[in-house]
Coordinates of C-alpha atoms in Angstrom, one line a residue:
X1 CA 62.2 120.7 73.0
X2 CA 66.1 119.8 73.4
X3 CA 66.5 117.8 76.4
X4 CA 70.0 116.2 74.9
X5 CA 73.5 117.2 76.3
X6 CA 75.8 117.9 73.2
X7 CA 77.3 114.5 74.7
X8 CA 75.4 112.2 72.5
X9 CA 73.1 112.2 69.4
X10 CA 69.9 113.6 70.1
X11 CA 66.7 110.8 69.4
X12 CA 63.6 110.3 70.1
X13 CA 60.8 107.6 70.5
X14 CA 59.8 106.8 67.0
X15 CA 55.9 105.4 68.4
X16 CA 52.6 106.7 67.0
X17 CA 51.9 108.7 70.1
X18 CA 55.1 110.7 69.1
X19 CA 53.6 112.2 65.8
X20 CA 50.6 113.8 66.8
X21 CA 46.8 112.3 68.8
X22 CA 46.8 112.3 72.6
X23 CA 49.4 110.9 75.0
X24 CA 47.0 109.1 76.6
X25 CA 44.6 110.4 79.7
X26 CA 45.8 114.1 81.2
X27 CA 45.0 112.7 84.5
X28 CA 47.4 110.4 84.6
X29 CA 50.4 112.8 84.1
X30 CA 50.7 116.5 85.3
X31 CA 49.1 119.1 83.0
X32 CA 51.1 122.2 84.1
X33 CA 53.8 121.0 81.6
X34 CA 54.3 118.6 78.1
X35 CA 56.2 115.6 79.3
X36 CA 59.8 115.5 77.4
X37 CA 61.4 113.3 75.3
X38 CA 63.7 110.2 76.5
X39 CA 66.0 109.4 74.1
X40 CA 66.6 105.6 73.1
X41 CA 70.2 106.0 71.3
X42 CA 73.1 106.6 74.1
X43 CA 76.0 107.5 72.1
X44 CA 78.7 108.9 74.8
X45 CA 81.3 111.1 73.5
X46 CA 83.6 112.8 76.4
X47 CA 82.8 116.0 77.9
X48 CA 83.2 119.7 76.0
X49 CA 85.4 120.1 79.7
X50 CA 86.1 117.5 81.0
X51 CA 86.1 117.1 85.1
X52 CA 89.5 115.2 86.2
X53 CA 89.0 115.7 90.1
X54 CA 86.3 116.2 92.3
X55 CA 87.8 119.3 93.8
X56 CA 86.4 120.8 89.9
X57 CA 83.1 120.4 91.0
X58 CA 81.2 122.8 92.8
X59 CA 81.0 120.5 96.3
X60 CA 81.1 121.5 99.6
X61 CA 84.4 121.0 101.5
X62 CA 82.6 118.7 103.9
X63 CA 82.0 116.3 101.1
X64 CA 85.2 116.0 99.3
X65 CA 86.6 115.4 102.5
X66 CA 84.3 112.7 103.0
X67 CA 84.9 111.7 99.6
X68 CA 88.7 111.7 100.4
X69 CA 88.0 109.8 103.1
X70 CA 86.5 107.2 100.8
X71 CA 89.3 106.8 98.5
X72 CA 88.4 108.1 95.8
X73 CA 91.4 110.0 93.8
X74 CA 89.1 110.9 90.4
X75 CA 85.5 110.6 89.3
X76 CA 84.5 108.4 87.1
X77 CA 83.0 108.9 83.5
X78 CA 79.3 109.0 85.0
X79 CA 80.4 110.9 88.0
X80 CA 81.6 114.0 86.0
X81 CA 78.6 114.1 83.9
X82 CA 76.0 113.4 86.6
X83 CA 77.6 115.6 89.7
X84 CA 77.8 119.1 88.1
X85 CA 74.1 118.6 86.5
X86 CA 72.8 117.2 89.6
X87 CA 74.2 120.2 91.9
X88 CA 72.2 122.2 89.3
X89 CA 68.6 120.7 90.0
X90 CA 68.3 119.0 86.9
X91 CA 66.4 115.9 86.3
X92 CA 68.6 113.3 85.0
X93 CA 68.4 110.3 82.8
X94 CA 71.6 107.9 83.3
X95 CA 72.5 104.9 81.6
X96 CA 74.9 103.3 83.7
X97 CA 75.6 99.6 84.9
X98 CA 76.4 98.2 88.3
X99 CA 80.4 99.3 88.3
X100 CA 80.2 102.4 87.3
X101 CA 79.9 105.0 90.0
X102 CA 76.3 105.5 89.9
X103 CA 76.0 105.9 93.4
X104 CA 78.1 108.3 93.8
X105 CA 77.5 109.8 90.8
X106 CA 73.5 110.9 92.6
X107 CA 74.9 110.5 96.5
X108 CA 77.5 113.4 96.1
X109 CA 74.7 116.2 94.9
X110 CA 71.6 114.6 97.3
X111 CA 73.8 115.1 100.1
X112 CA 75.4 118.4 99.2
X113 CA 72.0 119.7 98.3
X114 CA 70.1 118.7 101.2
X115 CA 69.3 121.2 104.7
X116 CA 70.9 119.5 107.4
X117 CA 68.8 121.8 109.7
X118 CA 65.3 120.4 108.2
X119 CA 63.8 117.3 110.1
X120 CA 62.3 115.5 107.1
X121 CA 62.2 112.6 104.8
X122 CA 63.7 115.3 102.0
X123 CA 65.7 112.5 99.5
X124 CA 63.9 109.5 98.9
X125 CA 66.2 106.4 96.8
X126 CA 64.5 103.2 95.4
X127 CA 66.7 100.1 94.7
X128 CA 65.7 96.7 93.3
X129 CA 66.7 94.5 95.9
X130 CA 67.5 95.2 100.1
X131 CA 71.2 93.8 99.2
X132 CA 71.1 96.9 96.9
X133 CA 69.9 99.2 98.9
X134 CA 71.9 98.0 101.9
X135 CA 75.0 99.0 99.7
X136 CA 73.7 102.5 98.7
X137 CA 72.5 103.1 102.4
X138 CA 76.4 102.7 103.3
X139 CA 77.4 105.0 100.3
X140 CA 75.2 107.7 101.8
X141 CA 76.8 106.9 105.7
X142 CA 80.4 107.4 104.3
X143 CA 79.5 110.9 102.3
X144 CA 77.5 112.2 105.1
X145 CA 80.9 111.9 107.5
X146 CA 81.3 115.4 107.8
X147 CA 77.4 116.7 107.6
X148 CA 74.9 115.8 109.8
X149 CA 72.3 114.0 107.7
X150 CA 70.4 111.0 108.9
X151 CA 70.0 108.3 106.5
X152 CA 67.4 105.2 107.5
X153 CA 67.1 101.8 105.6
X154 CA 63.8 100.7 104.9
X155 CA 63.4 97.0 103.5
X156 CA 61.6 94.3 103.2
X157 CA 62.4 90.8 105.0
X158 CA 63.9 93.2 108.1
X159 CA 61.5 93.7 111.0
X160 CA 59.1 96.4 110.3
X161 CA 59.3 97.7 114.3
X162 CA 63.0 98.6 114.1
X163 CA 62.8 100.9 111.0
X164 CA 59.8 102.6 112.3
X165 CA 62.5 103.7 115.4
X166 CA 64.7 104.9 112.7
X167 CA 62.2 106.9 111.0
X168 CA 61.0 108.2 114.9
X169 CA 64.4 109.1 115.1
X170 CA 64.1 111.5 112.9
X171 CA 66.2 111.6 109.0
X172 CA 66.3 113.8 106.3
X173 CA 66.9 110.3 103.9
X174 CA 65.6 107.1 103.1
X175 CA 66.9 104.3 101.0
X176 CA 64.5 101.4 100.5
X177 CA 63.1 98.6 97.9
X178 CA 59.6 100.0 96.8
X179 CA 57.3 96.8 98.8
X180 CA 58.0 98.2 102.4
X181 CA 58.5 102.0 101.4
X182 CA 55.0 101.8 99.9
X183 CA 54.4 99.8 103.4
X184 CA 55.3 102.6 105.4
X185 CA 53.6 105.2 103.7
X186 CA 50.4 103.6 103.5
X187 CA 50.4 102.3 107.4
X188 CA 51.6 106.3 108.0
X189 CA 54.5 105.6 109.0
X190 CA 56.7 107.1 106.1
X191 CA 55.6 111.3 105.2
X192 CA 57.3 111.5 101.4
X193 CA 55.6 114.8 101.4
X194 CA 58.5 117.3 101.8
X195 CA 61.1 115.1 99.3
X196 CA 63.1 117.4 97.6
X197 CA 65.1 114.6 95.4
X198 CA 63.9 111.1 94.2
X199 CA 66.7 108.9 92.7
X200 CA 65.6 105.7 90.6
X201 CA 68.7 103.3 91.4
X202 CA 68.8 100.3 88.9
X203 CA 65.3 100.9 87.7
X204 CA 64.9 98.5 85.2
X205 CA 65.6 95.7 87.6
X206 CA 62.9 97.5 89.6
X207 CA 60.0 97.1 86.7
X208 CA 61.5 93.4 85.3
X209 CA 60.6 92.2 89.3
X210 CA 57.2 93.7 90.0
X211 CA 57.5 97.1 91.3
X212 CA 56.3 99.0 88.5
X213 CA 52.9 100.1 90.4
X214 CA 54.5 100.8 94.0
X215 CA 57.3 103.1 92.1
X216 CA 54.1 105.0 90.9
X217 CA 51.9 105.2 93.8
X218 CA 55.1 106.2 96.0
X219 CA 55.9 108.9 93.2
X220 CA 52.8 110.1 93.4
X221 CA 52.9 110.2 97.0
X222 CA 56.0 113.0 96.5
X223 CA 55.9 116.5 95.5
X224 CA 55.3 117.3 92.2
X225 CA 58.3 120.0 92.4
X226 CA 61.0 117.8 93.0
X227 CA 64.4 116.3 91.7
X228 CA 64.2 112.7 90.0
X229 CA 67.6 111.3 89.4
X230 CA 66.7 107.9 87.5
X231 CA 69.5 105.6 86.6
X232 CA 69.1 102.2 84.3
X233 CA 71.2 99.6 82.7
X234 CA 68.4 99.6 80.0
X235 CA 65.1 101.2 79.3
X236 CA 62.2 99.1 78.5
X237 CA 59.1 101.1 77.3
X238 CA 57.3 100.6 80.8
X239 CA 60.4 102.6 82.3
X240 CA 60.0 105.1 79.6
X241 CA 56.7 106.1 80.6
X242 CA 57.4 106.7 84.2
X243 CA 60.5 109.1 82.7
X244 CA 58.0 110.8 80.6
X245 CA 55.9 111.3 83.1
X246 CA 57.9 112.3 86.3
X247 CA 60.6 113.9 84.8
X248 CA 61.2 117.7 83.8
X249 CA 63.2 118.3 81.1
X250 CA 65.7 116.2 82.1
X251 CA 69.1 115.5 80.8
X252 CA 69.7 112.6 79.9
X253 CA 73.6 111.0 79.9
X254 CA 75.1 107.7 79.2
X255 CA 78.0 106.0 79.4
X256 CA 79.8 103.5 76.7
X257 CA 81.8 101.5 79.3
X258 CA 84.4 99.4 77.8
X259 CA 83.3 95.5 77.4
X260 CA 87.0 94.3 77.5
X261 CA 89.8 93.6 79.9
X262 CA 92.7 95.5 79.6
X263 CA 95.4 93.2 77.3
X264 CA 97.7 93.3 80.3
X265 CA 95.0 90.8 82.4
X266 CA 95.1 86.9 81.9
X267 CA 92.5 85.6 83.0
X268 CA 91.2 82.3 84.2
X269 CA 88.1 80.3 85.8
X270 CA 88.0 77.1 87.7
X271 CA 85.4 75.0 89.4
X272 CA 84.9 74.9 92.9
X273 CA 82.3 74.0 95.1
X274 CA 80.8 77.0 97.2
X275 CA 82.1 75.0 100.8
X276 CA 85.6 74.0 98.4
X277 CA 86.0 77.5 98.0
X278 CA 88.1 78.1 101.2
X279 CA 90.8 75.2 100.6
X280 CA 91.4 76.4 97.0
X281 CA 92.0 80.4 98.1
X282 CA 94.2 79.5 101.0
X283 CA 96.1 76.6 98.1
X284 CA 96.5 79.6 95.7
X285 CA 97.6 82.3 98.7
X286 CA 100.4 79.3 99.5
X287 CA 101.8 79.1 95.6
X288 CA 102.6 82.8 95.2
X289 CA 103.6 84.6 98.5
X290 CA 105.1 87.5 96.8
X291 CA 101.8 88.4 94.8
X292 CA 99.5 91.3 96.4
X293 CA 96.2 89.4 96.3
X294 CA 92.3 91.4 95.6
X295 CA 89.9 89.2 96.8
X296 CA 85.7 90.0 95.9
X297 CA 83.0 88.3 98.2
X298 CA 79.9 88.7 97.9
X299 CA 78.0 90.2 101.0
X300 CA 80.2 91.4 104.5
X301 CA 79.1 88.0 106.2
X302 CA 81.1 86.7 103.4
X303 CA 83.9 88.5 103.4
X304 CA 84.4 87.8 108.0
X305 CA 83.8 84.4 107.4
X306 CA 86.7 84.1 104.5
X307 CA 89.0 86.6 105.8
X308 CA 88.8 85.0 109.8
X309 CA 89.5 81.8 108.7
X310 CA 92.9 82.6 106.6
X311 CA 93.9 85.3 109.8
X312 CA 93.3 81.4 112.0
X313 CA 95.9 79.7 109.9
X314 CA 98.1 83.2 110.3
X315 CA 97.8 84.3 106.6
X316 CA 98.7 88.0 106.8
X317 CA 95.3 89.4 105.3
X318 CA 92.6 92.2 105.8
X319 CA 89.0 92.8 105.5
X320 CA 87.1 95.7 104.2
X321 CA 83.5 95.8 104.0
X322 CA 81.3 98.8 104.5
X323 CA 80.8 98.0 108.4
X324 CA 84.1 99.6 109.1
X325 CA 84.4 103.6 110.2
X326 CA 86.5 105.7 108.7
X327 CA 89.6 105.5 110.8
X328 CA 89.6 101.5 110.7
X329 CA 88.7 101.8 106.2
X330 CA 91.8 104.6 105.9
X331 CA 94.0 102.1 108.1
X332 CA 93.8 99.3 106.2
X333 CA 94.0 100.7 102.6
X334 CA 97.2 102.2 103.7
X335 CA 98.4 98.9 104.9
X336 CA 97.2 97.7 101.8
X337 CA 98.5 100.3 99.6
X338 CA 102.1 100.3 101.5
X339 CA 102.2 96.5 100.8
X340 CA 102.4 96.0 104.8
X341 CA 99.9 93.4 103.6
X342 CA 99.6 91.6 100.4
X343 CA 96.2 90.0 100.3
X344 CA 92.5 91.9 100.9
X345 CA 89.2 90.5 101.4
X346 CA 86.6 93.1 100.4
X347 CA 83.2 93.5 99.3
X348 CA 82.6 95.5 95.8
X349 CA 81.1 98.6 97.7
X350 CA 84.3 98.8 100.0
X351 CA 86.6 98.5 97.1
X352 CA 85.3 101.0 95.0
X353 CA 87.9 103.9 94.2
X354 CA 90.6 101.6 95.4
X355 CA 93.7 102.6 93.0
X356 CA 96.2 100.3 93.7
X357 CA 98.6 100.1 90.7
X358 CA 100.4 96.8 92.3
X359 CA 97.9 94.3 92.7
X360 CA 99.0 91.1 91.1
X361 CA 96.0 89.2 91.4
X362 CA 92.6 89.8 91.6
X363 CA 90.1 86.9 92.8
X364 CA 86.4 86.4 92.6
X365 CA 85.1 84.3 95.1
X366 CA 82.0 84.0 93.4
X367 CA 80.4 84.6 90.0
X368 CA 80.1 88.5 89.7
X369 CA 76.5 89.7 89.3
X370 CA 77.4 91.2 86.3
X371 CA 80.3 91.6 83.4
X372 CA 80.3 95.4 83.9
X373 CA 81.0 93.9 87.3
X374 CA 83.6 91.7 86.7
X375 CA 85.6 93.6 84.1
X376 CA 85.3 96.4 87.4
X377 CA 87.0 94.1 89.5
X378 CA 89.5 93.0 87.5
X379 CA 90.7 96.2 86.2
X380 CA 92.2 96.6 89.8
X381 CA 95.2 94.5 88.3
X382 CA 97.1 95.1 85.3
X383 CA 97.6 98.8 85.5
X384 CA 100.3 101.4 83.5
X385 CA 101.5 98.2 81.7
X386 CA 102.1 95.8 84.6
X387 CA 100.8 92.2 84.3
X388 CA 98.5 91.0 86.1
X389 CA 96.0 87.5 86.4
X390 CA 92.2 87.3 87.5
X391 CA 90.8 84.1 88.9
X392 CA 87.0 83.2 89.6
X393 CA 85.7 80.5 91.2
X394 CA 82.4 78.9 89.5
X395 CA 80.5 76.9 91.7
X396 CA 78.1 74.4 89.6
X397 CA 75.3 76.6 90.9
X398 CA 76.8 79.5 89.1
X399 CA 78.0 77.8 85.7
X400 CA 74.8 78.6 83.7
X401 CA 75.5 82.6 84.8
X402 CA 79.1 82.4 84.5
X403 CA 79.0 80.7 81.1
X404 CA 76.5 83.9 79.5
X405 CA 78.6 86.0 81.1
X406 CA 81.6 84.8 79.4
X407 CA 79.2 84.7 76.1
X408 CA 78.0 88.3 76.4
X409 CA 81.7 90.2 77.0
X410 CA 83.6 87.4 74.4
X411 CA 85.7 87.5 77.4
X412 CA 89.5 85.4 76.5
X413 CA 89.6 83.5 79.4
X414 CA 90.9 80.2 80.0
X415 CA 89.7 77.1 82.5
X416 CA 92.3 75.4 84.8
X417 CA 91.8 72.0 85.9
X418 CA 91.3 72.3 89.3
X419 CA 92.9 69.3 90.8
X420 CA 96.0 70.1 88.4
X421 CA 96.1 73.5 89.2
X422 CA 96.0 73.5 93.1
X423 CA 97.5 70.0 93.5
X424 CA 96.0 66.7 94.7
X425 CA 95.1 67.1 98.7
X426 CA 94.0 70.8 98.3
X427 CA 90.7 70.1 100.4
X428 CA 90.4 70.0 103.6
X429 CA 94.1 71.9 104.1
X430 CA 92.9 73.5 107.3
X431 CA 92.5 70.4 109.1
X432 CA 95.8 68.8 107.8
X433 CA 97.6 72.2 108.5
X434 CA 96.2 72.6 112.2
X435 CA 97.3 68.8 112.9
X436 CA 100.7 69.4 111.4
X437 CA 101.2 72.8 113.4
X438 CA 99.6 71.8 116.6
X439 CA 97.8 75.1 116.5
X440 CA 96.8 76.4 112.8
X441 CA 99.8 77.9 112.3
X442 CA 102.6 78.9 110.5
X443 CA 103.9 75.7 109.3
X444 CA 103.9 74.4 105.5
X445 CA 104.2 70.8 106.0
X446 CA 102.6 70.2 102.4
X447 CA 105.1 72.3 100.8
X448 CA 108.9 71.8 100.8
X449 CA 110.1 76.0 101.4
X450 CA 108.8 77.5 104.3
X451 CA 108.8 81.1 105.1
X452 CA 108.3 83.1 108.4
X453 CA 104.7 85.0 108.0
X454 CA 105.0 88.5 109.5

């Protein structure tokens, strides 16, 4: 049985259970049908035809509005594989990492597939963590713009009362960490039996923490004619037993994403204390006015916290974060894009499909999670040939991270000397700048040119 696109070289599991003997206990996994094979090797060569615009799918006009409204121009690799399939039906195997689309990639079909007219829990998503989830949960807000379809969070370390309202409420999705989903069904709050589509987000990270046994009991608490959509950096044998056993002839797709920066990107690091972090941006803002700044934080408390303190001292900067509706999000990118501003504070899932071809310089404000991550971010700069530099602060909490990271992508990056590089007296530069302007202002005592801010 072929389950392998013509996209990659077609392999198998090479265990003992492969070549004849039982695969274990026929209870355990359904009988009407021979569980397929998950291939190991993930060799991704570029579509027969390939897909250079959403508008090439077959997706309802509602959606690529929405996905208009998101800013996204083109899909990426994963998305032009995953879509079309996904609008088919088909169980799907992805290997793709944090970065690459993935949510969009199984958002776009859930939502165009779904009855907006049904009052059911009919797409059910498991994520890793709540910050995770919390991320998807905002995908899944921004593509359902145009269609009415409900989507409820349900995590842990959240009170348990207010998402039972939301599930009262009625919605026809739910995107949650495995702990409280499996909460919820067991206490009766939670009906998983009319899902239509399950989606595995990130499920190796899922298994490596614990979750293998909730992800099973919840899976077996879904139809057994459904939709699984299961994406994974990696695919540890636990993992592969769960595909084996949920999935229907799935096809399985991966993605070779490049591990280096574009040539065009210098790139640097520097330490700085997690509460220094503040004085050194607004130091770095103040030696380049003329570049067109990318800043990445975190979470959206982050990103307020950062981007309200430089507005206080009258730097002319933006925020984008997933709390913002569609009117606010397509306001600011044009300001951004139009270079009305020249410096924005975002969060990873409010960025994404940004293309900006004049960004100068993008900053980290902390370690990325990952390199797929970072080389993401910083591939907002040095487009169609144009220079560009990327900066990220390291905070001695972070150096053990940031130096594997470094490690694992050989990445050619270079460490300034933070005092050399931002200048003796960089801390503490609001205070000194609100008693030299009497009010936080516009004044560059510290420096000798001065400019009106607009």
């Amino acid at each position: 049985m072929n389950i392998i696109q013509s996209i990659q070289k077609e392999s198998t599991i090479s265990t003992s259970k492969k070549k004849g003997g039982k695969r274990g206990s026929s209870k355990d996994r359904p009988s009407s049908r021979k569980p397929p094979r998950i291939p190991t090797n993930w060799e991704q060569l570029p579509p027969d035809d390939k897909i250079e615009r959403f508008d090439e799918m077959d997706l309802s006009d509602d959606l690529l509005d929405a996905l208009e409204d998101m800013g996204f121009e083109k899909p990426t690799p994963i998305q032009a594989l995953a879509i079309p399939k996904a609008l088919e039906g088909r169980d799907l195997v992805g290997k793709a990492e944090t970065g690459s689309g993935k949510t969009v990639a199984f958002g776009a079909p859930v939502v165009d597939r779904l009855n907006e007219h049904r009052v059911a829990v009919l797409a059910l998503v498991l994520c890793p963590t709540r910050e995770l989830a919390l991320q998807v949960a905002e995908v899944f807000e921004e593509l359902t713009t145009y269609k009415p379809l409900r989507t409820a969070l349900i995590v842990g370390g959240e009170p348990m009362r207010d998402q039972i309202k939301e599930l009262q409420k009625g919605c026809q999705i739910v995107v949650g960490t495995p702990g409280r989903v499996l909460d919820m069904v067991r206490e009766k709050w939670l009906s998983l039996g009319w899902v239509e589509i399950a989606v595995l987000d990130e499920a190796d990270e899922m298994l490596e923490i614990g979750f293998l046994d909730d992800v099973t009991e919840i899976l077996e608490a879904t139809p057994k004619e459904k939709q699984v959509l299961l994406f994974s950096a990696t695919f540890p044998p636990p993992l592969m037993k769960i595909a084996e056993k949920y999935l229907k002839n799935p096809i399985s797709m991966g993605v070779n994403k490049s591990s280096k920066a574009a040539s065009t990107i210098e790139q640097f690091w520097m330490k700085v204390r997690a509460e220094d972090r503040p004085d050194a941006m607004i130091r770095i803002l103040d030696q380049d006015e003329d570049a067109v700044t990318l800043a990445f934080c975190e979470s959206r408390l982050e990103v307020e916290r950062l981007a309200k303190r430089l507005k206080r001292l009258s730097y002319p900067v933006l925020s984008l974060h997933g709390g913002y509706d569609q009117p606010v999000r397509r306001k600011i990118m044009d300001q951004f894009r139009t270079g009305k501003i020249r410096a924005l504070v975002a969060t990873d899932v409010a960025a994404r499909g940004l293309d900006i071809s004049h960004v100068t310089r993008v900053l980290n404000y902390a370690v990325p999670r990952t390199l797929e991550t970072y080389l993401h971010r910083i591939g907002r700069t040095g487009r169609a040939g144009a220079k560009g530099t990327a900066l990220t602060f390291v905070s001695p909490t972070k150096q053990r991270d940031w130096d594997r990271m470094v490690a694992q992508g050989k990445l050619d990056i270079t460490e300034l000397e933070t005092d050399d590089y931002l200048g003796k007296g960089w801390k503490q530069s609001e205070g000194r700048r609100e008693r030299d302007s009497g009010r936080g202002g516009r004044e560059r005592s510290r420096r000798p040119r001065s400019r009106e801010r607009s």
